[in-house]
mmCIF file of C-alpha atoms in Angstrom:
data_model
loop_
_atom_site.group_PDB
_atom_site.id
_atom_site.type_symbol
_atom_site.label_atom_id
_atom_site.label_comp_id
_atom_site.label_asym_id
_atom_site.label_seq_id
_atom_site.Cartn_x
_atom_site.Cartn_y
_atom_site.Cartn_z
ATOM 1 C CA MET A 1 -54.502 -84.974 -34.753
ATOM 2 C CA ASN A 2 -56.023 -87.907 -32.856
ATOM 3 C CA ALA A 3 -56.298 -91.368 -34.322
ATOM 4 C CA PRO A 4 -59.942 -92.424 -34.888
ATOM 5 C CA TYR A 5 -59.297 -95.524 -32.740
ATOM 6 C CA GLU A 6 -57.352 -96.382 -29.649
ATOM 7 C CA ILE A 7 -54.172 -98.392 -30.148
ATOM 8 C CA ASP A 8 -54.285 -101.599 -28.211
ATOM 9 C CA TYR A 9 -50.713 -102.822 -27.956
ATOM 10 C CA GLU A 10 -51.669 -106.140 -26.406
ATOM 11 C CA THR A 11 -53.854 -106.923 -29.491
ATOM 12 C CA ILE A 12 -51.109 -105.808 -31.890
ATOM 13 C CA PHE A 13 -48.593 -108.069 -30.068
ATOM 14 C CA ARG A 14 -50.929 -111.061 -29.959
ATOM 15 C CA PHE A 15 -51.884 -110.857 -33.711
ATOM 16 C CA ALA A 16 -48.632 -109.676 -35.208
ATOM 17 C CA PRO A 17 -47.807 -111.620 -38.355
ATOM 18 C CA VAL A 18 -44.408 -112.640 -37.035
ATOM 19 C CA GLY A 19 -43.629 -114.841 -34.026
ATOM 20 C CA MET A 20 -42.770 -112.601 -31.053
ATOM 21 C CA CYS A 21 -42.059 -113.005 -27.346
ATOM 22 C CA ILE A 22 -40.936 -111.043 -24.374
ATOM 23 C CA SER A 23 -38.265 -112.888 -22.372
ATOM 24 C CA VAL A 24 -36.250 -112.509 -19.186
ATOM 25 C CA ASN A 25 -33.054 -114.587 -18.707
ATOM 26 C CA ARG A 26 -33.987 -116.733 -21.726
ATOM 27 C CA VAL A 27 -37.415 -117.657 -20.261
ATOM 28 C CA ILE A 28 -40.466 -116.680 -22.308
ATOM 29 C CA GLN A 29 -42.664 -114.346 -20.327
ATOM 30 C CA SER A 30 -45.287 -113.783 -23.035
ATOM 31 C CA SER A 31 -45.578 -115.143 -26.605
ATOM 32 C CA ASN A 32 -47.949 -114.245 -29.439
ATOM 33 C CA ASP A 33 -50.135 -116.548 -31.520
ATOM 34 C CA ALA A 34 -47.704 -116.599 -34.517
ATOM 35 C CA LEU A 35 -44.907 -117.870 -32.295
ATOM 36 C CA THR A 36 -46.892 -120.686 -30.703
ATOM 37 C CA GLN A 37 -48.388 -121.694 -34.051
ATOM 38 C CA MET A 38 -44.921 -121.686 -35.756
ATOM 39 C CA PHE A 39 -43.517 -124.008 -33.076
ATOM 40 C CA GLY A 40 -46.691 -126.148 -32.798
ATOM 41 C CA TYR A 41 -47.669 -125.409 -29.260
ATOM 42 C CA PRO A 42 -51.167 -124.510 -28.007
ATOM 43 C CA HIS A 43 -51.721 -120.779 -27.295
ATOM 44 C CA GLY A 44 -50.093 -119.654 -24.026
ATOM 45 C CA THR A 45 -48.134 -122.925 -23.328
ATOM 46 C CA LEU A 46 -44.752 -121.366 -24.172
ATOM 47 C CA ASP A 47 -45.213 -118.673 -21.489
ATOM 48 C CA GLY A 48 -43.012 -119.506 -18.552
ATOM 49 C CA GLN A 49 -40.915 -121.955 -20.633
ATOM 50 C CA SER A 50 -37.204 -121.703 -21.176
ATOM 51 C CA PHE A 51 -36.049 -121.017 -24.832
ATOM 52 C CA CYS A 52 -34.437 -124.443 -24.577
ATOM 53 C CA VAL A 53 -37.680 -126.096 -25.689
ATOM 54 C CA LEU A 54 -37.273 -124.405 -29.085
ATOM 55 C CA TYR A 55 -33.783 -125.807 -29.695
ATOM 56 C CA PRO A 56 -32.928 -129.222 -31.173
ATOM 57 C CA THR A 57 -30.577 -129.968 -28.198
ATOM 58 C CA MET A 58 -29.618 -128.481 -24.838
ATOM 59 C CA ASP A 59 -26.022 -128.067 -26.057
ATOM 60 C CA GLU A 60 -27.249 -125.911 -28.963
ATOM 61 C CA PHE A 61 -29.293 -123.819 -26.549
ATOM 62 C CA LEU A 62 -26.248 -123.258 -24.277
ATOM 63 C CA ARG A 63 -23.820 -122.503 -27.177
ATOM 64 C CA THR A 64 -26.206 -120.035 -28.754
ATOM 65 C CA GLY A 65 -26.588 -118.198 -25.430
ATOM 66 C CA HIS A 66 -22.824 -118.041 -25.012
ATOM 67 C CA ARG A 67 -22.442 -116.662 -28.541
ATOM 68 C CA ILE A 68 -25.172 -114.090 -28.102
ATOM 69 C CA ILE A 69 -23.754 -112.216 -25.142
ATOM 70 C CA PRO A 70 -20.724 -110.501 -26.673
ATOM 71 C CA ILE A 71 -22.730 -109.559 -29.827
ATOM 72 C CA MET A 72 -25.599 -108.090 -27.757
ATOM 73 C CA ASN A 73 -23.012 -106.234 -25.585
ATOM 74 C CA ALA A 74 -21.423 -104.680 -28.687
ATOM 75 C CA ARG A 75 -24.556 -103.995 -30.843
ATOM 76 C CA GLY A 76 -27.487 -104.070 -28.372
ATOM 77 C CA ARG A 77 -29.289 -106.575 -30.677
ATOM 78 C CA TYR A 78 -28.740 -109.975 -32.209
ATOM 79 C CA SER A 79 -29.838 -111.647 -35.367
ATOM 80 C CA ASP A 80 -29.177 -114.924 -37.089
ATOM 81 C CA GLU A 81 -30.651 -117.904 -38.935
ATOM 82 C CA ARG A 82 -30.549 -121.221 -37.190
ATOM 83 C CA ILE A 83 -32.211 -124.632 -37.047
ATOM 84 C CA MET A 84 -34.969 -124.767 -34.429
ATOM 85 C CA ARG A 85 -37.260 -127.531 -33.237
ATOM 86 C CA ARG A 86 -41.127 -127.680 -33.345
ATOM 87 C CA ALA A 87 -43.145 -129.403 -30.579
ATOM 88 C CA ASN A 88 -43.503 -132.508 -32.789
ATOM 89 C CA GLY A 89 -39.630 -132.709 -33.124
ATOM 90 C CA GLU A 90 -39.533 -131.407 -36.755
ATOM 91 C CA LEU A 91 -36.415 -129.323 -37.389
ATOM 92 C CA PHE A 92 -36.766 -126.101 -39.388
ATOM 93 C CA TRP A 93 -34.690 -122.981 -40.332
ATOM 94 C CA CYS A 94 -35.761 -119.898 -38.440
ATOM 95 C CA HIS A 95 -34.620 -116.276 -38.627
ATOM 96 C CA VAL A 96 -34.273 -114.969 -35.089
ATOM 97 C CA THR A 97 -33.823 -111.354 -33.988
ATOM 98 C CA GLY A 98 -33.667 -109.981 -30.480
ATOM 99 C CA ARG A 99 -33.019 -106.813 -28.554
ATOM 100 C CA ALA A 100 -32.327 -106.471 -24.844
ATOM 101 C CA LEU A 101 -34.353 -103.773 -23.050
ATOM 102 C CA ASN A 102 -31.186 -102.921 -21.053
ATOM 103 C CA CYS A 103 -28.033 -103.123 -23.047
ATOM 104 C CA ALA A 104 -26.007 -103.770 -19.832
ATOM 105 C CA ASP A 105 -27.973 -107.037 -19.383
ATOM 106 C CA PRO A 106 -28.044 -108.736 -22.807
ATOM 107 C CA LEU A 107 -29.863 -111.904 -21.779
ATOM 108 C CA GLY A 108 -32.164 -110.094 -19.303
ATOM 109 C CA ALA A 109 -35.431 -108.624 -20.418
ATOM 110 C CA GLY A 110 -35.731 -108.630 -24.174
ATOM 111 C CA VAL A 111 -38.020 -108.627 -27.213
ATOM 112 C CA TRP A 112 -37.454 -111.473 -29.700
ATOM 113 C CA THR A 113 -38.937 -112.191 -33.172
ATOM 114 C CA PHE A 114 -38.955 -115.472 -34.997
ATOM 115 C CA GLU A 115 -39.671 -116.044 -38.734
ATOM 116 C CA ASP A 116 -40.022 -119.549 -40.253
ATOM 117 C CA VAL A 117 -37.933 -119.592 -43.356
ATOM 118 C CA SER A 118 -38.374 -123.336 -43.985
ATOM 119 C CA GLU A 119 -40.330 -122.870 -47.219
ATOM 120 C CA LYS A 120 -37.273 -121.377 -48.927
ATOM 121 C CA ARG A 121 -34.725 -123.347 -46.845
ATOM 122 C CA PRO A 122 -35.857 -126.910 -45.930
ATOM 123 C CA VAL A 123 -33.756 -128.977 -43.576
ATOM 124 C CA SER A 124 -33.009 -131.757 -46.018
ATOM 125 C CA ALA A 125 -30.253 -133.768 -44.292
ATOM 126 C CA GLU A 126 -29.714 -135.354 -40.919
ATOM 127 C CA LEU A 127 -27.223 -133.073 -39.195
ATOM 128 C CA THR A 128 -25.405 -133.334 -35.913
ATOM 129 C CA PRO A 129 -25.809 -130.370 -33.488
ATOM 130 C CA ARG A 130 -22.238 -129.166 -34.424
ATOM 131 C CA GLU A 131 -23.028 -129.447 -38.123
ATOM 132 C CA ARG A 132 -26.175 -127.377 -37.649
ATOM 133 C CA GLU A 133 -24.043 -124.762 -35.859
ATOM 134 C CA ILE A 134 -21.398 -124.706 -38.592
ATOM 135 C CA ALA A 135 -24.163 -124.598 -41.270
ATOM 136 C CA ALA A 136 -25.667 -121.480 -39.675
ATOM 137 C CA PHE A 137 -22.317 -119.775 -39.695
ATOM 138 C CA LEU A 138 -21.694 -120.770 -43.302
ATOM 139 C CA VAL A 139 -25.064 -119.244 -44.294
ATOM 140 C CA GLU A 140 -23.938 -115.995 -42.598
ATOM 141 C CA GLY A 141 -20.922 -116.010 -44.961
ATOM 142 C CA LYS A 142 -18.292 -116.728 -42.290
ATOM 143 C CA THR A 143 -14.985 -118.311 -43.152
ATOM 144 C CA SER A 144 -13.567 -121.461 -41.390
ATOM 145 C CA LYS A 145 -11.192 -119.177 -39.430
ATOM 146 C CA MET A 146 -13.997 -116.920 -38.278
ATOM 147 C CA ILE A 147 -16.208 -119.864 -37.331
ATOM 148 C CA ALA A 148 -13.249 -121.441 -35.486
ATOM 149 C CA ARG A 149 -12.780 -118.213 -33.432
ATOM 150 C CA GLU A 150 -16.501 -118.022 -32.506
ATOM 151 C CA THR A 151 -16.859 -121.726 -31.649
ATOM 152 C CA ASP A 152 -13.508 -122.361 -29.884
ATOM 153 C CA LEU A 153 -12.684 -125.011 -32.481
ATOM 154 C CA SER A 154 -9.550 -125.338 -34.585
ATOM 155 C CA PRO A 155 -9.906 -124.187 -38.263
ATOM 156 C CA ARG A 156 -9.102 -127.811 -39.230
ATOM 157 C CA THR A 157 -12.024 -129.102 -37.199
ATOM 158 C CA VAL A 158 -14.303 -126.629 -38.868
ATOM 159 C CA GLU A 159 -13.014 -127.742 -42.247
ATOM 160 C CA MET A 160 -13.765 -131.333 -41.241
ATOM 161 C CA HIS A 161 -17.393 -130.411 -40.394
ATOM 162 C CA ARG A 162 -17.660 -128.399 -43.677
ATOM 163 C CA ALA A 163 -16.434 -131.515 -45.603
ATOM 164 C CA LYS A 164 -19.125 -133.682 -43.899
ATOM 165 C CA LEU A 165 -21.751 -131.094 -44.780
ATOM 166 C CA MET A 166 -20.590 -131.085 -48.363
ATOM 167 C CA ARG A 167 -20.875 -134.881 -48.563
ATOM 168 C CA LYS A 168 -24.349 -134.860 -46.963
ATOM 169 C CA PHE A 169 -25.674 -132.156 -49.293
ATOM 170 C CA GLY A 170 -23.895 -133.520 -52.372
ATOM 171 C CA ALA A 171 -22.015 -130.282 -52.869
ATOM 172 C CA ALA A 172 -18.749 -130.161 -54.860
ATOM 173 C CA THR A 173 -17.708 -126.626 -53.650
ATOM 174 C CA SER A 174 -18.254 -124.524 -50.561
ATOM 175 C CA SER A 175 -20.209 -122.095 -52.618
ATOM 176 C CA GLU A 176 -22.527 -124.943 -53.769
ATOM 177 C CA LEU A 177 -22.938 -126.002 -50.190
ATOM 178 C CA VAL A 178 -24.014 -122.517 -49.121
ATOM 179 C CA HIS A 179 -26.501 -122.415 -51.967
ATOM 180 C CA LYS A 180 -28.021 -125.735 -50.898
ATOM 181 C CA LEU A 181 -28.137 -124.631 -47.227
ATOM 182 C CA VAL A 182 -30.025 -121.556 -48.151
ATOM 183 C CA GLY A 183 -32.332 -123.509 -50.439
ATOM 184 C CA MET A 184 -31.199 -122.153 -53.726
ATOM 185 C CA THR A 185 -30.830 -124.519 -56.661
ATOM 186 C CA ARG A 186 -27.992 -124.104 -59.043
#
């Protein structure tokens, strides 16, 4: 049975309700309207740009790329929640999912989606780049030892960052910190 209309994949991509892009080697080849609106850029201006323009700092862009490779090699896809940066400098929590078109080249050609989760998880404290990284791992439920392995830090250094986060968010326990990071009130 034929559909009563022709499927136009370019229109579907452009008007999808979630931010999407096609990338090659972490450079955006084509982005949809939802992505450019989410990050506060005019339509089409992200095309040809490195993903680094979406990160709070170059260091966070580089560390995330380093972290993605082994996960993409093992699973063929990557997903996390992290703090990203809009064109006006505003920081916000974003759920990011990506899939390489060729599993042997994890940062080569790929399809990425971005979902703004700032309504349920506002960025409410001034965080350093390392604190943002640790916060993202804590939200994933990772322990200090797991975070230390993934970041090449000592568990003690991770604990130090966790303690700073607890002070900044006024959390008495690690569980309370995670609840505050994900925007839940207790």
